[in-house]
JSON list of C-alpha atoms in Angstrom, two decimals:
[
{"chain": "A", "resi": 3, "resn": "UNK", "atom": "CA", "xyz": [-27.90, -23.55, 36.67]},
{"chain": "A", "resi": 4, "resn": "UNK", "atom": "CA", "xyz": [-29.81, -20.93, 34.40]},
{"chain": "A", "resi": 5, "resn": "UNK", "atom": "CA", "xyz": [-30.18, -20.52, 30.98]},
{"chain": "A", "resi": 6, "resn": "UNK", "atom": "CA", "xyz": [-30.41, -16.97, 29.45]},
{"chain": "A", "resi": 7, "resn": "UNK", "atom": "CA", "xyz": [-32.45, -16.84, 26.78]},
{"chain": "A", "resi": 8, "resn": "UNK", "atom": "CA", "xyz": [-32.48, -13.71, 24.49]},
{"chain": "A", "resi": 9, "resn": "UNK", "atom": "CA", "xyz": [-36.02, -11.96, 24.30]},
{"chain": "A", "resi": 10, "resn": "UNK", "atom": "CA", "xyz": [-37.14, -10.60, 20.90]},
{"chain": "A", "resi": 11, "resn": "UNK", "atom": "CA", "xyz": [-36.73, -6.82, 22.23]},
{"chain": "A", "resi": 12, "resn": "UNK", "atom": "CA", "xyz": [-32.91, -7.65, 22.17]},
{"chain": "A", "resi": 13, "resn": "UNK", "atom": "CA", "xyz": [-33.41, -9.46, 18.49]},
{"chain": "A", "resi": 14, "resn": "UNK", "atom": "CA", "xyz": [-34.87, -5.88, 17.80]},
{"chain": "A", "resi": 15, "resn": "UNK", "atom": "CA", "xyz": [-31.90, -3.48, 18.92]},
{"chain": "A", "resi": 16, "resn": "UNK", "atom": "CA", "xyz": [-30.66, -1.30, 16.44]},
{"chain": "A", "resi": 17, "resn": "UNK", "atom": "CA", "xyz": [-27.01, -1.88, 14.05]},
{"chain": "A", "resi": 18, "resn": "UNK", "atom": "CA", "xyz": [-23.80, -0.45, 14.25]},
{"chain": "A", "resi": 19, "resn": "UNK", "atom": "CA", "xyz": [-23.99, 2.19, 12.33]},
{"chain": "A", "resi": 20, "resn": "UNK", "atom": "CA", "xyz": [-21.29, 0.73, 9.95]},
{"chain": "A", "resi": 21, "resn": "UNK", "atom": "CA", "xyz": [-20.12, -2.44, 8.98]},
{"chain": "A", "resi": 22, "resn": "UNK", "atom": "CA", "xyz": [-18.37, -5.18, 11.43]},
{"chain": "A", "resi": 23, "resn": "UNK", "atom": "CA", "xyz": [-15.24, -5.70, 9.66]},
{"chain": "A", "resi": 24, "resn": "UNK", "atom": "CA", "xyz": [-12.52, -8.84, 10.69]},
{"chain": "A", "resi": 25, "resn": "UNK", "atom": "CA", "xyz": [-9.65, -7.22, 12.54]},
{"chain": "A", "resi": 26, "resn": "UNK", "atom": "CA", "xyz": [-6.63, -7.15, 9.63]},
{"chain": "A", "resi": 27, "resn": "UNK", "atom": "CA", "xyz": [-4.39, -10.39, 9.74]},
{"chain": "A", "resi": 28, "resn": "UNK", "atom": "CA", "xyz": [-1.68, -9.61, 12.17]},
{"chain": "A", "resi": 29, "resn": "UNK", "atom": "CA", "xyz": [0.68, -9.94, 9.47]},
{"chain": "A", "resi": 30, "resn": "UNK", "atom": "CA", "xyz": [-0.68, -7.33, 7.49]},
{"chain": "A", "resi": 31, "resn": "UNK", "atom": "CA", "xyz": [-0.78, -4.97, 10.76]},
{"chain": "A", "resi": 32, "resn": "UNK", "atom": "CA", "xyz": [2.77, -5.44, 11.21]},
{"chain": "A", "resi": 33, "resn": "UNK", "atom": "CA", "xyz": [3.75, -4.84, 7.68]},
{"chain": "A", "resi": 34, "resn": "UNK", "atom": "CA", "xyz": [2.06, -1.44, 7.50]},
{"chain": "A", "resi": 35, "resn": "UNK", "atom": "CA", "xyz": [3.82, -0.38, 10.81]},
{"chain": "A", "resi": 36, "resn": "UNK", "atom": "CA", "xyz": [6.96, -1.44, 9.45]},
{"chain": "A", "resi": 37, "resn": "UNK", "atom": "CA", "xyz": [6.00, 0.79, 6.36]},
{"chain": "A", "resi": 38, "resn": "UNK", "atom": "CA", "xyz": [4.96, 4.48, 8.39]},
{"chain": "A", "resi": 39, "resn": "UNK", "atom": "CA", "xyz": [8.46, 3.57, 10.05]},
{"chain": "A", "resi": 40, "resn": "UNK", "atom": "CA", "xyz": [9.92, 3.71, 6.71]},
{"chain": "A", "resi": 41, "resn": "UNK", "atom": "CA", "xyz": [7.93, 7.00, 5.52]},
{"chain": "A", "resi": 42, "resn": "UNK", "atom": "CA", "xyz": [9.48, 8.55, 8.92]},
{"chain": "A", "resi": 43, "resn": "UNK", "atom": "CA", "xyz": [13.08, 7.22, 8.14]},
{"chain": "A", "resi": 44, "resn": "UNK", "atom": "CA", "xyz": [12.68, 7.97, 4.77]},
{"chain": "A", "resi": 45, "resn": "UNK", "atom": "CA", "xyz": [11.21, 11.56, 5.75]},
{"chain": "A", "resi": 46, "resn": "UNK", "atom": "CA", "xyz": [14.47, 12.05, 8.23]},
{"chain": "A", "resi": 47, "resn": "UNK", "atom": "CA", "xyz": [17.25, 10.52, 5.40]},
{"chain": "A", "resi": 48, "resn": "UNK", "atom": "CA", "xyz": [19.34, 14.04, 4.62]},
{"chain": "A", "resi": 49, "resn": "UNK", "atom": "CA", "xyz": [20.91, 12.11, 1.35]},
{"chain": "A", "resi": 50, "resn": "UNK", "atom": "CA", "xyz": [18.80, 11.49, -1.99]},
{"chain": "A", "resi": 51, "resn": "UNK", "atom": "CA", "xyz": [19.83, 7.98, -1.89]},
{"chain": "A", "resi": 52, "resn": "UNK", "atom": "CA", "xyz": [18.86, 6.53, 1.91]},
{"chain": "A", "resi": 53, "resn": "UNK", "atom": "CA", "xyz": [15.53, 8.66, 0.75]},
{"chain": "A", "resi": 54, "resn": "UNK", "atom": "CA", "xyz": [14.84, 7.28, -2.12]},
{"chain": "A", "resi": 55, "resn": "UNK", "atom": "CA", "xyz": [15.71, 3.57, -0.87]},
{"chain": "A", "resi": 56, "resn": "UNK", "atom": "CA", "xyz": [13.52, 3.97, 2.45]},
{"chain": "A", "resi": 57, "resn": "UNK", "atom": "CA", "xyz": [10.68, 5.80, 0.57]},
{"chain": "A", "resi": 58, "resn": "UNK", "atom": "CA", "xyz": [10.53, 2.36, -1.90]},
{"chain": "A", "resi": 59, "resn": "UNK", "atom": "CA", "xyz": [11.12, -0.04, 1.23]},
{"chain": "A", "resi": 60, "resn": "UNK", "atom": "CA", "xyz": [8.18, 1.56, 2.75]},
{"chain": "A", "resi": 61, "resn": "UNK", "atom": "CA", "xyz": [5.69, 1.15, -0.14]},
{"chain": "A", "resi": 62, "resn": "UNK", "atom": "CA", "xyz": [6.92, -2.53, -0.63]},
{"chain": "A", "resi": 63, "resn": "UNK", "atom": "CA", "xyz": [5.76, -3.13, 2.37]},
{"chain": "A", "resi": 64, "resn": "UNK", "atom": "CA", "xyz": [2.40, -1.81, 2.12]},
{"chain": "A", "resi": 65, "resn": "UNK", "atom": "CA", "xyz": [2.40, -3.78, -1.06]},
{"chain": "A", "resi": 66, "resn": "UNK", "atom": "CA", "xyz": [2.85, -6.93, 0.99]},
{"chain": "A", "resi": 67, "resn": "UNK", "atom": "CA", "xyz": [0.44, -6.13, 3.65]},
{"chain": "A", "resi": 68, "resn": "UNK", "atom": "CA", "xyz": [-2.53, -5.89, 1.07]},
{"chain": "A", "resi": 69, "resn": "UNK", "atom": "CA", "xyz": [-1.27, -9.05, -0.18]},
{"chain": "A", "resi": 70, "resn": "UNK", "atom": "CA", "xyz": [-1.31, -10.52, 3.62]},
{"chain": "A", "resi": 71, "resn": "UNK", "atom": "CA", "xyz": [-5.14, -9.04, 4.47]},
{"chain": "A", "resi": 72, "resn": "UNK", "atom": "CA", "xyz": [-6.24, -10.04, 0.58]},
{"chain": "A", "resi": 73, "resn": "UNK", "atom": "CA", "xyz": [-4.92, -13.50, 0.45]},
{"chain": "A", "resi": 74, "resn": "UNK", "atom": "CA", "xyz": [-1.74, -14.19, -2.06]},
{"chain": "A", "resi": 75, "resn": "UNK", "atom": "CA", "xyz": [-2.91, -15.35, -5.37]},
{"chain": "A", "resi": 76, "resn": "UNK", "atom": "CA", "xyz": [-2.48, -19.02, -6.19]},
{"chain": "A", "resi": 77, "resn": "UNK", "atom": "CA", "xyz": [0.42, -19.32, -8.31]},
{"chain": "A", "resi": 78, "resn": "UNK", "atom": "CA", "xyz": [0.69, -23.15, -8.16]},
{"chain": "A", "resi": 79, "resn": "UNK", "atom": "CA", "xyz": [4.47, -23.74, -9.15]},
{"chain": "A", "resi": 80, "resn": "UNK", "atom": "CA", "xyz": [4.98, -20.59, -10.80]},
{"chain": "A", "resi": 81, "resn": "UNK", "atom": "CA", "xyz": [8.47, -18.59, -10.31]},
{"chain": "A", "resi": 82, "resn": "UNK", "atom": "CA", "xyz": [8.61, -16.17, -7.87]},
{"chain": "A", "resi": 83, "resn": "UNK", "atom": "CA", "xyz": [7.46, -13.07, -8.48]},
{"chain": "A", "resi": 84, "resn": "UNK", "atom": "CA", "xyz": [7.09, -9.49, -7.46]},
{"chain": "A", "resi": 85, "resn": "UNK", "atom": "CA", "xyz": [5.57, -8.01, -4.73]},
{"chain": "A", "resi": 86, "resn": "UNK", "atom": "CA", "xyz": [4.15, -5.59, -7.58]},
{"chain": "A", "resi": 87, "resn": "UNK", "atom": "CA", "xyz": [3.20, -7.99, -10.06]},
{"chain": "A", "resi": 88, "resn": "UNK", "atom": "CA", "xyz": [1.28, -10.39, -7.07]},
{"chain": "A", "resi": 89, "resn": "UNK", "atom": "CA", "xyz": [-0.56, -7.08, -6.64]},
{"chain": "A", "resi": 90, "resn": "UNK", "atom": "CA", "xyz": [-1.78, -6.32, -9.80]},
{"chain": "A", "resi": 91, "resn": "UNK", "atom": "CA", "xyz": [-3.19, -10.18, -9.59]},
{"chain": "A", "resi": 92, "resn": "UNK", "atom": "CA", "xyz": [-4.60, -9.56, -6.21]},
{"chain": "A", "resi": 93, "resn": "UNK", "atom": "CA", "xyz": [-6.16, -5.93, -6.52]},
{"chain": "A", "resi": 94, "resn": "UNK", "atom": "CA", "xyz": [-6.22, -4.73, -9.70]},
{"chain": "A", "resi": 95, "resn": "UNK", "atom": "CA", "xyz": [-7.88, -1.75, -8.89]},
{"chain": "A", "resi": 96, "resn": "UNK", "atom": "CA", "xyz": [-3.93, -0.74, -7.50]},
{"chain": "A", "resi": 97, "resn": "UNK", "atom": "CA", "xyz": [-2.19, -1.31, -11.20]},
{"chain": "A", "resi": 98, "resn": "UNK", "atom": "CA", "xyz": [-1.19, 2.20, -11.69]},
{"chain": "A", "resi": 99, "resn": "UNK", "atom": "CA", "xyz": [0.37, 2.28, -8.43]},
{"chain": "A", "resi": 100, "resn": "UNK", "atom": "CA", "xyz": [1.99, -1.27, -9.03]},
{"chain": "A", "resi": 101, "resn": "UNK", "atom": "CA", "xyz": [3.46, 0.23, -12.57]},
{"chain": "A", "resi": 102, "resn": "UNK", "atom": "CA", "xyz": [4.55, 3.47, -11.06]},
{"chain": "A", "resi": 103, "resn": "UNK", "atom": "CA", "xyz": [6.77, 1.07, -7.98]},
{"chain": "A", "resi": 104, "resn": "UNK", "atom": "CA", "xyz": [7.70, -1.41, -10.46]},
{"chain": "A", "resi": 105, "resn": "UNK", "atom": "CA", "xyz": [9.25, 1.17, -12.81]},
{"chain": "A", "resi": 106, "resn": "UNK", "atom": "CA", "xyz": [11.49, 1.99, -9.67]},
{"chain": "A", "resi": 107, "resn": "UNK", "atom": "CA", "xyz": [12.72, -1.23, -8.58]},
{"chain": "A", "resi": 108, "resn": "UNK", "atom": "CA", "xyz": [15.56, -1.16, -10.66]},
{"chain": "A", "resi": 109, "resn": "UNK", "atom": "CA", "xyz": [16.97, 1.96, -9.47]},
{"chain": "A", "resi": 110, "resn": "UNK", "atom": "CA", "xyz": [16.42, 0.86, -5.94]},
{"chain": "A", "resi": 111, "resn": "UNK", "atom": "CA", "xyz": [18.23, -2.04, -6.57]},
{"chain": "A", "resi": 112, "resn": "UNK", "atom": "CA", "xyz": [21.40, 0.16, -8.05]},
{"chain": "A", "resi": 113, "resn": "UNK", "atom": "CA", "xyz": [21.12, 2.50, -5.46]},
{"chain": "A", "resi": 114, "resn": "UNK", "atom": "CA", "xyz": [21.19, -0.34, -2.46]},
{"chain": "A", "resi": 115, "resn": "UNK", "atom": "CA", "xyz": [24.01, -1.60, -4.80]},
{"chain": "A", "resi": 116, "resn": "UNK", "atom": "CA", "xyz": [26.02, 1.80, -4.43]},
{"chain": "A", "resi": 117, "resn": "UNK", "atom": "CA", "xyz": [25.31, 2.83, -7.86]},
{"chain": "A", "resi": 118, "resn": "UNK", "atom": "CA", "xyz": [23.27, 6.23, -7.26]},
{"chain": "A", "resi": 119, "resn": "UNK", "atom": "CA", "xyz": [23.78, 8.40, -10.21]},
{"chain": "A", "resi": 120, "resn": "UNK", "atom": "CA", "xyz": [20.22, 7.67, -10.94]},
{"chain": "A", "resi": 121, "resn": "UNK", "atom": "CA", "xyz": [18.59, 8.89, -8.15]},
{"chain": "A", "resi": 122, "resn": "UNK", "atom": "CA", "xyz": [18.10, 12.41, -7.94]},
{"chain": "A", "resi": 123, "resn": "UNK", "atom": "CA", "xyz": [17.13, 14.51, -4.83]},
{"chain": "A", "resi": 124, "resn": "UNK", "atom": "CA", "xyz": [13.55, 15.50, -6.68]},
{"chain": "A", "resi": 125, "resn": "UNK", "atom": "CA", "xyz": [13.41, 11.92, -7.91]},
{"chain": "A", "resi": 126, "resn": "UNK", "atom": "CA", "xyz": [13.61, 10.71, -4.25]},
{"chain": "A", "resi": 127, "resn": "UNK", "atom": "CA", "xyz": [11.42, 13.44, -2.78]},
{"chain": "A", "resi": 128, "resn": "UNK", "atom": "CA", "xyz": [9.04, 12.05, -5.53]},
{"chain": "A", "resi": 129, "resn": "UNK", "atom": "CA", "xyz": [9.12, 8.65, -4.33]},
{"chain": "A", "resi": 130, "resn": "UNK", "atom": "CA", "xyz": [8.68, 9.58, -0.93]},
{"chain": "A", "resi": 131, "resn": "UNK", "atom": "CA", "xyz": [5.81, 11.45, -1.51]},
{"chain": "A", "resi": 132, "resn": "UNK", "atom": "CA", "xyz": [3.91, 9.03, -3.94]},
{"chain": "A", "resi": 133, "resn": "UNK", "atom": "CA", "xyz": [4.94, 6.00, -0.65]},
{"chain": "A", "resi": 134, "resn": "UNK", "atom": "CA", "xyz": [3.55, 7.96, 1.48]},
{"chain": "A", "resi": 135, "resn": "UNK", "atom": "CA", "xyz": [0.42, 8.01, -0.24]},
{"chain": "A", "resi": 136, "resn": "UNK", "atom": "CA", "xyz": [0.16, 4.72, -0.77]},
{"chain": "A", "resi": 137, "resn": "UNK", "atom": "CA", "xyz": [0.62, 3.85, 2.65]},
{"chain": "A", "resi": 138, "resn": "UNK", "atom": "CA", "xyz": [-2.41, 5.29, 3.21]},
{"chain": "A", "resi": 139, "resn": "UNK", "atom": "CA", "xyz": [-4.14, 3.87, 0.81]},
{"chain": "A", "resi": 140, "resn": "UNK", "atom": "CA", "xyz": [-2.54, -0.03, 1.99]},
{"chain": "A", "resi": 141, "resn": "UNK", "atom": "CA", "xyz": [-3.94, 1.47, 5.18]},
{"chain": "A", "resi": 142, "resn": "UNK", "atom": "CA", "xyz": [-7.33, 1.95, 3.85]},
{"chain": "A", "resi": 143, "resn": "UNK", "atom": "CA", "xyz": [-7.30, -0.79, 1.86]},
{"chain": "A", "resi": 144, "resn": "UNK", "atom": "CA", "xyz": [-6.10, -3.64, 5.11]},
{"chain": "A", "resi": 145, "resn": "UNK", "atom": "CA", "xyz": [-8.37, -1.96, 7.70]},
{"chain": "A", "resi": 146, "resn": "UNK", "atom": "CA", "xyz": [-11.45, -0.31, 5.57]},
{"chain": "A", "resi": 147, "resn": "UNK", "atom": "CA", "xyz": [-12.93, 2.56, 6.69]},
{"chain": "A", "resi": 148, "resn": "UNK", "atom": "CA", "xyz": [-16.64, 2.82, 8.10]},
{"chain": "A", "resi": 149, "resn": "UNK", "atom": "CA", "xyz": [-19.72, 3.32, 5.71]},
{"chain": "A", "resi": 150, "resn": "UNK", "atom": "CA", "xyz": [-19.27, 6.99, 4.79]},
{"chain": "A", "resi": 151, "resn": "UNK", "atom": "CA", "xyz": [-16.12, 8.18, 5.48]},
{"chain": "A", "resi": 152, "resn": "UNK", "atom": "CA", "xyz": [-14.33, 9.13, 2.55]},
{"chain": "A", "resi": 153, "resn": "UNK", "atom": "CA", "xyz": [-10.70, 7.64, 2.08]},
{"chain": "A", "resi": 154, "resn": "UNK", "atom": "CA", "xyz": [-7.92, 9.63, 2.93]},
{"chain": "A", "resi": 155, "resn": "UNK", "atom": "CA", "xyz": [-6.38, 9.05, -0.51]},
{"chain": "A", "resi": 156, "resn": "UNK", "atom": "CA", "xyz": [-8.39, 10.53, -3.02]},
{"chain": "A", "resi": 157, "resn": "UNK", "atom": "CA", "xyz": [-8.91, 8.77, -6.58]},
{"chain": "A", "resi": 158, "resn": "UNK", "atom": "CA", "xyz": [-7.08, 11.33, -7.93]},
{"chain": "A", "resi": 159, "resn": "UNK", "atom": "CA", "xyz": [-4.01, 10.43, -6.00]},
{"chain": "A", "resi": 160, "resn": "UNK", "atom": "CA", "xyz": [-3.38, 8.29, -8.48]},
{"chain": "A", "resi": 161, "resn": "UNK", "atom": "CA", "xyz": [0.84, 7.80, -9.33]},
{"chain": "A", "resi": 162, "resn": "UNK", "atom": "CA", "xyz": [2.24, 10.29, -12.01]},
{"chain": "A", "resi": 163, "resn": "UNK", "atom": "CA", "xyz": [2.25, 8.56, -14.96]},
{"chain": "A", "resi": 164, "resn": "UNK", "atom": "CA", "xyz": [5.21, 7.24, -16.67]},
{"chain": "A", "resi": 165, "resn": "UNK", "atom": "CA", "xyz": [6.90, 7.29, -19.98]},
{"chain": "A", "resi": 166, "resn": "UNK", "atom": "CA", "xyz": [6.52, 10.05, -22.45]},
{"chain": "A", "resi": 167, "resn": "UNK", "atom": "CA", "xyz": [3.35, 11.66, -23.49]},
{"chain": "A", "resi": 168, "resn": "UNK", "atom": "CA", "xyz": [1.82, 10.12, -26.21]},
{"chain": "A", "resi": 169, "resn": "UNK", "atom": "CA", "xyz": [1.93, 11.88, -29.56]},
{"chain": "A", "resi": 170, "resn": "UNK", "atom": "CA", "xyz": [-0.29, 14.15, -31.17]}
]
């Protein structure tokens, strides 16, 4: 039997030329595959409503897979809580976009409920864009990106803000 050993010209060979990252946790994988399958049904939905409910579904779930690759927050015994307000905890560099989803889940709810007075065809077209957005950034956030390459969601893709404007 033989024993390699490694000589110090292979000690000396040169890096990758960006950072070895874990793979994601599987879980987290899933999630954000289950959430570009809701962009595309929400993208394909011809009623504000299925839109609107599909577009939120989808960014919930990127929500959850940044919780999955980031580790949920200890909560000890605390009540359950929100995918968006375990987020905030987790990554709070994501708190606009946790307000802007947050702000929605109530209308969601109705509209799963039947109650869809409140969602609007540009309210739902909204939504969907803004997921879709944010399933990009989940994406960047789960998997990284190499040294260098910019992410595909720019800073200033933050979430319109809500509320009215302050006063002047």
């Amino acid at each position: 039997m033989s024993i390699a050993v490694a000589s110090r010209a292979e000690e000396q060979q040169p890096s990758l030329p960006f950072p070895v990252r874990p793979p994601a946790a599987p879980a987290a994988t899933a999630l954000l595959a289950d959430a570009r399958r809701g962009i595309a049904e929400a993208r394909h939905a011809a009623q504000p409503a299925p839109r609107f409910i599909a577009a939120y579904l989808a960014a919930l779930r990127a929500g959850a897979a940044v919780l999955a690759a980031s580790g949920r927050p200890h909560r000890g015994r605390a009540r359950p809580a929100s995918v968006w307000v375990l987020l905030e905890a987790a990554a709070p560099e994501l708190s606009e976009w946790t307000a802007y989803f947050a702000a929605h889940s109530a209308a969601r709810a109705a509209a799963q409920a039947g109650n869809t007075r409140r969602v609007t065809a540009a309210r739902a077209d909204e939504l969907l864009s803004q997921s879709a957005l944010f399933v990009e950034l989940a994406r960047d956030f789960v998997h990284g990106r190499p040294s260098g390459q910019p992410s595909r969601v720019r800073q200033c893709d933050a979430p319109p803000t809500l509320g009215k404007a302050p006063r002047r």
